[in-house]
Every structure is written in C-alpha cells, then in structure tokens.
Coordinates of C-alpha atoms in Angstrom, one line a residue:
X167 CA 166.4 -7.2 195.7
X168 CA 166.4 -10.1 193.1
X169 CA 166.7 -7.8 190.1
X170 CA 169.5 -5.9 192.0
X171 CA 171.3 -9.2 192.3
X172 CA 170.6 -10.3 188.8
X173 CA 172.4 -6.8 187.5
X174 CA 175.1 -7.5 190.1
X175 CA 175.7 -10.8 188.5
X176 CA 175.5 -9.8 184.9
X177 CA 178.3 -7.1 185.8
X178 CA 180.5 -9.1 187.7
X179 CA 180.6 -12.2 185.6
X180 CA 182.3 -11.0 182.6
X181 CA 185.0 -9.0 184.5
X182 CA 185.5 -12.1 186.8
X183 CA 186.3 -14.3 183.7
X184 CA 188.6 -11.5 182.3
X185 CA 190.6 -10.5 185.3
X186 CA 192.3 -12.5 188.0
X187 CA 193.0 -10.1 190.9
X188 CA 195.0 -12.7 192.9
X189 CA 197.6 -12.4 190.0
X190 CA 197.4 -8.9 189.9
X191 CA 196.8 -6.3 186.8
X192 CA 199.3 -5.6 184.2
X193 CA 199.7 -2.0 182.9
X194 CA 200.3 -2.9 179.5
X195 CA 197.2 -2.0 177.5
X196 CA 197.8 -4.6 175.0
X197 CA 196.8 -7.2 177.9
X198 CA 194.2 -5.1 180.1
X199 CA 192.8 -2.7 177.6
X200 CA 192.6 1.1 177.8
X201 CA 191.8 3.5 180.7
X202 CA 188.3 3.5 182.1
X203 CA 186.1 5.7 183.9
X204 CA 185.2 4.3 187.5
X205 CA 181.8 4.9 189.1
X206 CA 183.6 7.0 191.8
X207 CA 184.6 9.5 189.2
X208 CA 188.3 8.2 189.1
X209 CA 190.1 7.4 186.0
X210 CA 191.9 4.2 186.2
X211 CA 194.7 2.8 183.6
X212 CA 192.6 -0.4 182.8
X213 CA 189.6 -1.9 183.9
X214 CA 191.4 -4.5 185.9
X215 CA 192.6 -1.8 188.1
X216 CA 189.1 -0.7 188.8
X217 CA 187.3 -4.1 189.0
X218 CA 190.1 -5.6 191.6
X219 CA 189.5 -2.3 193.9
X220 CA 185.8 -3.0 193.7
X221 CA 184.9 -0.3 191.4
X222 CA 182.3 -0.4 188.5
X223 CA 183.5 1.4 185.2
X224 CA 182.8 2.2 181.8
X225 CA 185.1 2.5 178.6
X226 CA 187.2 5.5 178.4
X227 CA 188.8 8.1 181.0
X228 CA 186.6 10.3 183.2
X229 CA 187.6 13.5 181.3
X230 CA 189.5 16.4 182.5
X231 CA 192.9 15.6 184.2
X232 CA 191.9 11.9 183.7
X233 CA 192.3 12.3 179.9
X234 CA 196.0 12.3 180.4
X235 CA 196.0 8.7 181.2
X236 CA 195.1 8.2 177.5
X237 CA 198.4 10.0 176.8
X238 CA 200.7 7.7 179.0
X239 CA 202.1 5.2 176.6
X240 CA 202.3 2.1 179.1
X241 CA 202.8 -0.1 176.3
X242 CA 205.4 -3.1 176.9
X243 CA 205.0 -2.3 180.8
X244 CA 205.5 -5.9 181.7
X245 CA 205.0 -4.8 185.6
X246 CA 202.2 -6.4 187.3
X247 CA 200.2 -4.0 189.9
X248 CA 199.6 -6.7 192.8
X249 CA 196.8 -6.4 195.5
X250 CA 199.4 -5.3 198.0
X251 CA 200.3 -2.4 195.9
X252 CA 197.0 -1.4 195.2
X253 CA 195.7 -1.5 198.8
X254 CA 198.8 0.1 200.5
X255 CA 196.9 3.3 201.2
X256 CA 193.3 1.6 201.4
X257 CA 193.0 2.7 204.9
X258 CA 192.9 6.2 203.9
X259 CA 190.5 5.3 201.1
X260 CA 193.2 5.8 198.3
X261 CA 192.7 3.7 194.7
X262 CA 195.5 2.9 192.7
X263 CA 195.1 4.5 189.1
X264 CA 198.4 4.3 187.3
X265 CA 202.0 4.4 187.3
X266 CA 204.1 7.2 186.4
X267 CA 206.9 6.4 183.9
X268 CA 208.2 9.9 182.7
X269 CA 208.9 12.8 185.1
X270 CA 209.4 16.5 184.3
X271 CA 213.1 17.6 184.3
X272 CA 212.1 21.5 183.8
X273 CA 213.6 23.6 186.2
X274 CA 210.8 25.0 188.6
X275 CA 212.0 28.5 188.9
X276 CA 211.7 29.1 185.1
X277 CA 207.8 28.7 185.1
X278 CA 206.9 29.8 188.4
X279 CA 208.7 32.9 189.4
X280 CA 209.1 34.3 185.8
X281 CA 205.6 33.9 184.5
X282 CA 202.2 34.2 185.8
X283 CA 201.1 30.6 185.8
X284 CA 198.4 30.9 188.3
X285 CA 194.9 30.2 187.3
X286 CA 191.8 31.7 188.6
X287 CA 189.4 28.6 188.0
X288 CA 188.3 26.2 190.6
X289 CA 188.2 22.6 190.0
X290 CA 185.0 20.6 191.6
X291 CA 187.4 18.0 192.7
X292 CA 190.1 20.3 193.8
X293 CA 190.2 19.0 197.2
X294 CA 190.5 15.2 196.1
X295 CA 194.1 14.1 197.1
X296 CA 196.8 12.7 194.8
X297 CA 199.7 10.5 196.2
X298 CA 202.7 9.4 194.3
X299 CA 205.3 7.0 195.6
X300 CA 208.8 7.1 194.9
X301 CA 208.2 4.1 192.6
X302 CA 205.9 6.4 190.6
X303 CA 202.7 4.6 191.8
X304 CA 200.0 6.8 191.6
X305 CA 196.9 6.8 194.1
X306 CA 193.6 9.2 194.4
X307 CA 191.5 9.6 197.4
X308 CA 188.1 11.3 197.1
X309 CA 187.7 11.7 200.9
X310 CA 186.9 15.2 201.9
X311 CA 186.2 14.8 205.7
X312 CA 189.2 14.5 207.7
X313 CA 189.5 13.5 211.4
X314 CA 189.9 16.9 213.5
X315 CA 192.7 17.5 216.1
X316 CA 193.2 20.2 218.5
X317 CA 195.8 22.8 216.9
X318 CA 198.4 23.8 217.1
X319 CA 199.9 20.5 216.8
X320 CA 203.1 19.8 219.0
X321 CA 206.8 20.8 217.9
X322 CA 209.7 18.6 218.8
X323 CA 213.5 19.5 218.7
X324 CA 214.6 16.1 217.8
X325 CA 217.1 13.3 219.1
X326 CA 219.8 15.3 217.6
X327 CA 219.5 18.0 220.4
X328 CA 221.1 15.6 222.8
X329 CA 224.3 15.9 220.5
X330 CA 224.2 19.5 219.4
X331 CA 227.7 20.1 220.7
X332 CA 229.4 17.6 218.2
X333 CA 227.9 19.7 215.3
X334 CA 229.9 21.9 213.2
X335 CA 229.2 26.0 213.7
X336 CA 229.2 28.7 211.1
X337 CA 229.6 32.2 211.0
X338 CA 227.0 34.8 210.4
X339 CA 227.0 36.5 207.1
X340 CA 224.9 39.4 206.0
X341 CA 223.9 39.5 202.3
X342 CA 224.4 42.6 200.6
X343 CA 222.0 45.7 201.0
X344 CA 218.6 43.6 200.8
X345 CA 216.6 42.4 203.8
X346 CA 217.8 38.9 203.5
X347 CA 220.4 37.5 206.0
X348 CA 222.3 33.9 205.9
X349 CA 221.0 31.9 208.8
X350 CA 223.7 32.1 211.5
X351 CA 223.7 28.3 212.2
X352 CA 221.5 25.8 210.3
X353 CA 222.1 22.8 212.7
X354 CA 220.2 24.7 215.4
X355 CA 216.3 24.5 216.0
X356 CA 214.2 25.6 214.3
X357 CA 216.4 25.9 211.4
X358 CA 217.5 22.2 211.0
X359 CA 213.6 21.1 210.6
X360 CA 214.3 23.1 207.3
X361 CA 215.9 22.0 204.2
X362 CA 216.6 21.4 200.5
X363 CA 214.2 19.3 198.7
X364 CA 216.1 17.5 195.8
X365 CA 215.2 16.2 192.4
X366 CA 216.6 13.7 190.0
X367 CA 218.0 16.6 187.9
X368 CA 218.7 19.2 190.5
X369 CA 219.5 19.8 194.4
X370 CA 217.7 22.3 196.4
X371 CA 214.9 22.9 194.0
X372 CA 212.7 23.8 196.7
X373 CA 212.3 24.5 200.3
X374 CA 210.7 21.7 202.7
X375 CA 209.9 22.1 206.4
X376 CA 209.2 19.1 208.8
X377 CA 206.1 19.2 210.3
X378 CA 205.8 15.4 211.9
X379 CA 208.1 12.7 212.6
X380 CA 207.8 11.4 209.0
X381 CA 206.7 14.4 206.7
X382 CA 207.4 17.8 205.8
X383 CA 205.2 20.8 204.0
X384 CA 206.0 22.4 200.8
X385 CA 204.3 23.9 197.6
X386 CA 202.4 21.4 195.2
X387 CA 204.4 23.2 192.4
X388 CA 207.6 21.5 193.8
X389 CA 205.8 18.1 193.4
X390 CA 203.7 18.4 189.9
X391 CA 204.6 20.3 186.9
X392 CA 201.6 22.1 185.5
X393 CA 203.0 23.3 182.3
X394 CA 204.7 19.7 181.3
X395 CA 201.6 17.8 183.0
X396 CA 203.9 15.6 184.6
X397 CA 205.1 14.6 188.3
X398 CA 208.5 15.6 189.4
X399 CA 210.9 13.0 190.7
X400 CA 211.4 14.6 194.2
X401 CA 214.3 12.1 195.6
X402 CA 215.4 13.1 199.0
X403 CA 215.6 16.0 201.6
X404 CA 218.7 17.5 203.2
X405 CA 217.9 19.0 206.7
X406 CA 220.0 21.9 207.5
X407 CA 221.9 22.0 204.4
X408 CA 224.4 24.8 204.3
X409 CA 227.0 26.3 202.0
X410 CA 230.6 25.1 202.5
X411 CA 233.2 26.3 200.2
X412 CA 235.5 23.7 201.4
X413 CA 233.5 21.0 199.6
X414 CA 233.4 20.1 196.1
X415 CA 229.8 20.9 195.4
X416 CA 230.0 23.8 197.9
X417 CA 227.6 22.3 200.2
X418 CA 227.4 19.8 203.5
X419 CA 224.6 18.1 204.8
X420 CA 225.2 18.1 208.5
X421 CA 222.4 15.5 209.1
X422 CA 222.7 13.4 205.8
X423 CA 219.7 12.8 203.7
X424 CA 216.4 11.1 203.6
X425 CA 214.7 9.4 200.7
X426 CA 211.2 10.2 199.5
X427 CA 208.8 7.6 200.4
X428 CA 205.6 9.4 198.7
X429 CA 204.1 12.7 198.0
X430 CA 200.7 14.2 198.6
X431 CA 199.0 17.1 197.1
X432 CA 195.5 18.5 195.8
X433 CA 194.4 17.2 192.7
X434 CA 192.9 20.8 192.0
X435 CA 196.5 21.8 191.4
X436 CA 197.0 19.2 188.6
X437 CA 193.6 20.4 187.0
X438 CA 193.3 24.1 187.5
X439 CA 196.7 25.4 188.5
X440 CA 194.8 27.6 191.1
X441 CA 197.1 28.9 193.8
X442 CA 194.7 28.0 196.6
X443 CA 195.9 24.5 195.8
X444 CA 199.4 25.0 195.9
X445 CA 200.4 22.9 199.0
X446 CA 201.6 19.6 199.5
X447 CA 203.2 17.2 202.0
X448 CA 206.4 14.8 201.4
X449 CA 206.5 11.8 203.4
X450 CA 210.2 10.1 203.9
X451 CA 211.6 6.7 204.6
X452 CA 213.4 5.9 207.6
X453 CA 217.4 6.0 207.5
X454 CA 219.9 4.6 209.7
X455 CA 222.1 6.9 211.8
X456 CA 224.5 4.7 213.4
X457 CA 227.1 7.5 214.0
X458 CA 224.8 8.8 216.9
X459 CA 223.9 5.4 218.0
X460 CA 220.6 5.5 216.4
X461 CA 219.6 2.6 214.3
X462 CA 216.8 3.9 212.0
X463 CA 214.9 6.9 212.2
X464 CA 212.5 9.3 210.1
X465 CA 214.1 12.7 209.6
X466 CA 211.6 14.5 212.0
X467 CA 212.6 12.2 214.8
X468 CA 216.4 13.0 214.1
X469 CA 216.2 16.8 213.6
X470 CA 213.0 17.6 215.0
X471 CA 209.8 19.1 213.5
X472 CA 207.4 22.4 214.0
X473 CA 204.1 22.9 214.9
X474 CA 201.5 23.9 212.6
X475 CA 198.2 25.8 213.4
X476 CA 194.5 26.8 211.9
X477 CA 194.7 30.3 210.3
X478 CA 191.8 32.5 210.7
X479 CA 189.6 33.3 208.0
X480 CA 185.9 34.7 206.9
X481 CA 184.2 33.9 203.9
X482 CA 186.0 35.9 201.5
X483 CA 189.8 36.3 202.6
X484 CA 192.0 35.3 205.5
X485 CA 192.0 37.5 208.7
X486 CA 194.6 36.0 210.9
X487 CA 196.8 38.8 212.4
X488 CA 199.9 36.5 213.1
X489 CA 200.9 36.8 209.6
X490 CA 202.1 40.6 210.3
X491 CA 205.1 39.0 212.0
X492 CA 205.8 36.2 209.6
X493 CA 209.3 35.4 208.3
X494 CA 210.3 33.1 205.7
X495 CA 213.4 30.9 205.4
X496 CA 214.6 29.0 202.4
X497 CA 217.2 28.2 199.7
X498 CA 217.1 31.2 197.2
X499 CA 219.0 30.4 193.7
X500 CA 220.8 33.6 193.9
X501 CA 222.3 32.4 196.9
X502 CA 222.8 28.6 196.1
X503 CA 223.0 26.5 199.0
X504 CA 222.9 29.2 201.6
X505 CA 219.8 29.1 203.9
X506 CA 218.5 32.5 203.8
X507 CA 215.8 34.2 206.2
X508 CA 213.7 37.2 205.1
X509 CA 213.3 38.9 208.4
X510 CA 210.2 40.7 208.8
X511 CA 208.3 41.5 205.7
X512 CA 208.4 45.2 204.7
X513 CA 204.7 45.4 204.6
X514 CA 202.0 43.7 206.3
X515 CA 200.2 40.8 203.9
X516 CA 197.0 41.0 202.5
X517 CA 194.1 38.8 201.4
X518 CA 191.5 39.0 198.9
X519 CA 190.2 35.5 198.7
X520 CA 190.2 32.5 201.2
X521 CA 193.0 30.1 201.7
X522 CA 195.5 32.6 200.2
X523 CA 197.4 35.9 201.3
X524 CA 199.9 38.1 199.5
X525 CA 203.0 39.6 200.9
X526 CA 206.0 41.4 200.2
X527 CA 208.7 39.4 201.8
X528 CA 212.1 39.2 199.8
X529 CA 212.0 35.8 198.2
X530 CA 213.4 34.3 195.0
X531 CA 213.1 31.2 193.2
X532 CA 214.4 28.2 195.3
X533 CA 212.3 29.4 198.3
X534 CA 209.0 28.0 196.9
X535 CA 207.5 25.5 199.6
X536 CA 209.1 27.7 202.3
X537 CA 207.0 27.8 205.3
X538 CA 205.4 30.9 206.7
X539 CA 206.5 31.1 210.3
X540 CA 204.9 33.2 213.3
X541 CA 207.6 34.6 215.7
X542 CA 207.1 31.5 217.9
X543 CA 208.0 29.4 215.0
X544 CA 204.4 28.2 214.3
X545 CA 203.9 27.0 210.3
X546 CA 200.9 28.9 209.0
X547 CA 201.3 28.3 205.2
X548 CA 204.1 27.9 202.4
X549 CA 205.5 30.3 200.1
X550 CA 204.8 29.7 196.3
X551 CA 205.7 32.6 194.1
X552 CA 205.3 35.9 192.6
X553 CA 202.3 36.9 190.1
X554 CA 200.3 40.1 189.6
X555 CA 199.4 42.3 192.6
X556 CA 195.3 41.8 192.5
X557 CA 194.8 45.3 193.8
X558 CA 197.7 47.6 192.5
X559 CA 200.2 47.6 189.6
X560 CA 203.1 45.4 189.7
X561 CA 204.1 42.1 191.1
X562 CA 203.5 40.4 194.4
X563 CA 204.4 37.3 196.2
X564 CA 201.8 34.7 197.6
X565 CA 201.3 31.9 200.3
X566 CA 198.8 29.3 200.6
X567 CA 197.9 28.9 204.1
X568 CA 196.2 26.6 206.8
X569 CA 192.8 27.6 206.9
X570 CA 190.9 25.1 209.2
X571 CA 190.1 22.8 206.4
X572 CA 193.6 22.6 205.0
X573 CA 194.7 22.1 208.6
X574 CA 193.0 19.1 208.9
X575 CA 193.8 17.6 205.4
X576 CA 197.6 18.3 206.0
X577 CA 197.6 17.0 209.6
X578 CA 196.4 13.7 207.8
X579 CA 198.8 13.7 204.9
X580 CA 201.6 14.3 207.3
X581 CA 200.3 11.5 209.9
X582 CA 199.4 13.7 212.6
X583 CA 195.7 12.2 212.9
X584 CA 195.1 8.5 213.2
X585 CA 194.5 8.3 209.2
X586 CA 191.6 6.1 209.7
X587 CA 189.2 6.1 206.8
X588 CA 186.1 8.0 207.2
X589 CA 184.0 5.6 205.0
X590 CA 185.0 2.3 203.5
X591 CA 185.9 2.0 199.7
X592 CA 183.0 -0.1 199.3
X593 CA 180.4 2.5 200.6
X594 CA 179.2 3.3 197.3
X595 CA 177.2 0.2 197.1
X596 CA 175.0 1.3 199.9
X597 CA 172.4 -1.4 201.3
X598 CA 173.0 -3.6 198.3
X599 CA 174.5 -6.3 200.5
X600 CA 175.8 -8.9 198.1
X601 CA 177.6 -6.1 196.1
X602 CA 179.1 -4.6 199.1
X603 CA 180.2 -8.0 200.8
X604 CA 182.1 -8.9 197.4
X605 CA 183.8 -5.4 197.4
X606 CA 184.6 -5.8 201.1
X607 CA 186.4 -9.3 200.2
X608 CA 188.2 -7.8 197.8
X609 CA 189.4 -4.8 200.0
X610 CA 189.8 -6.6 203.3
X611 CA 192.5 -4.4 204.8
X612 CA 190.6 -1.3 204.3
X613 CA 187.2 -2.4 205.1
X614 CA 186.7 -5.6 207.2
X615 CA 190.1 -5.7 208.6
X616 CA 190.4 -2.2 210.1

C-alpha cells in the first residue's frame, strides 16, 4: 500500500505544481504543452486537461484519430477551459479533449453519393462516443454499457397539435415519372417531426427526424467530414420546412428553427468510415414560441417526435421483416426544399452484415440521415447513401439500423434514458483508495455528487 501511495505522490506532485485546475486549462500549447495520451486511451489537447479530469498521461497523442490533435494549431488560443466546461457531460462519463476551431465546408453530396467512401475496416474503439457542442468543445466517452429501456419508445404529436387549424395548408404535387412524391402537407404529424438540418455553409444539407423532446436522429456523415477530417458546423433544424415560391429563398419554416446544442456520433465513423457507424444524434436548445402562448420549448415538445424500435438481427445480418414496407422521407437536392417521400421501395431490402441493410428506395443527395420508417411510423434506422452493390453489379443504397446495441446507445444519446453513468470516471483507480479519492474530488459532479 505504501509503495502505491508513494507512486501516486510522485505522479501527482509535479503535475499539481504545474497545473491549477481551479483556474482552468488554457488551450495554447505555448502555455500547456502538446497533446498527451491518457491512461484511458483518449488523446487530450494537453496534460492539464487530462490531469484536471483525473487521468494519468504520457507525452504524445494515443495514435489513430488522436494523432489529428497534433495537427490542430491551437497556438494563440487564449480561451481557458474551466471545470464547468470539462464536467458538463461528466455524468455520462464524457471527458473534454479539445476544441474544434476549423470546420469543414465541403458539400456533403459531393463525397457521399458521388463516390464510394465507405470502408470495410472496423475500429476497436468504434463504439466510443464523440460529442461536439455548438461552441466546438469536443468530448469523448468510452462507456459501452448503456441503460436498457423497453422498445418501442413512445411517440408524441407535440403541443402544436392543439393549434393545427392555424397552420398554412399546401397542395399535393406529384414529381415527374419516378416513384417519389411531394409530401402533401409537411405541417401534419408525422411529417412535421422531420426537417432540414442546416450548416454554416448551406441550408438543408441533410435530413433529421425528431425521436425525443430534445433530440433527432441523422447520419454521422452529416456531422463529421471523413475526407477533410473535420467536423461540420451544424447550426439549426427547421422541422416541416417546405417549398414556397412566394418567399425570397423559396422556403417557409412553418414552426421556425431551433439552434443546435451538441451532436453525438460513433468514434468509429471518424476512425474508419465504416458505414455501420454512420448514425448520429443532434440535440437542440430550447427556443421561445410566444406566438402560440408557449414560452420556451424544445423542438420535440413543440412539433412532436417519432418512436424508435429495436431491429432484429442474427450473428451475420439484419433479419427484421418490417423493412419490406419501409419508406424514406427527406429533402433531395434535385427538388430543393421540397419534402419528398419515396413510397414503398421497389424491392425488399437485404442484408449481408450486422447493423446494416441495402435498399433500392429512390433517394438522392440531401436525404442523408432520413429515417427508415415502418408503416406505423416507427424509426428503424437512417439512410446514408449509395455505394457498390455487394452481391450484384451496379449501385445500391444503404441504411444503418437500430439493432439492440444501437437502440440502447441512441436512446441514451437522445435523452430517452436516465443517462446515469454506468461507472464513475475514476473507476480506473480500482482499490487504490487515496488515488480514487483525489480523482473523485476533482470530478465531484460525476462521482460523489450523483
């Protein structure tokens, strides 16, 4: 025991002399040094960030995607990361790692639908969670055991249902000779739970569907640009947006927009680009809606949200028969700002591996992230793009689906569970009581305070 205590003192003393956690950690490497590799296998922008979150570290990043930290130039960044920022998601076992200061502005459609970007590799840490806030603060959680809830989750038509007669109505339009049709009225349930996901460089770059009061589901490639190795600056959500030639930008947002609070997605998407990781959740801030007598609400409280459910699978592929009647609704670029539904797909989807299906629904760029819906409006997954058909010549579309493991994870991301931590962030110290006590004191909100 005394040897362990001596080693702890030898580790803590020099770091404690160098870092003042109460004052926070600067991002400037001239003050705090270069990236480090934590004993938890997570790379941190500097040693102060690791130390103040109770993590031992060694010089240099951990490798893999962590090496990207060494490519981010934080020189001159005067912002100080406070304890409050570091511990914002501590109850979910997230640790602050860095701040994103540059964002991708590449059009999503150029590198998803026009090229085969998906990888067959599987990352050993693929199911770790990445979370990026609207300020650019980046967090990582290595928790892989999530609270289980009974599926399907509830759906809700929203407070707006009480005011439905006040909303503008629209005419049905059939598009060309293909199988797609324009949604007759995007202000009615369930269509008003879907909408355009906007970026700092583009409106309606992807489609999102609300699945809880606070959060909606979409594709991970709408949140992180694998080609540029940068996150996208996702800014807002416009539920029920529709084409309106009477407006300057040809669109109307019948319920207004909601600003993004943070995004959550699999680290495996960053590291490997494997399509099985191409799923994410966006959580929004409250917004005032005084014109309907509501002071401040989340989008799901206002427009409603859809149910999600577990998808059946065996050891090698997805087996859920409900996909044979699925539809996809979103915002294809070739019909900009029009909400389009595919109707039933021409052929039944098929699967050759876990967590993924291939389908022939008539989709186009812009529908990335759109939910795959059953005939009773349950969300079973998200459409993510076109790539090579694995069993025949030609191209085919694909969707990442909510297998039991993903259902539990996405439910947690969307706030459908208690989101209580499965383990305290200081669990790595095991039976070393003094070391664990020191870590607990530094992480009071996540450990002792829960």
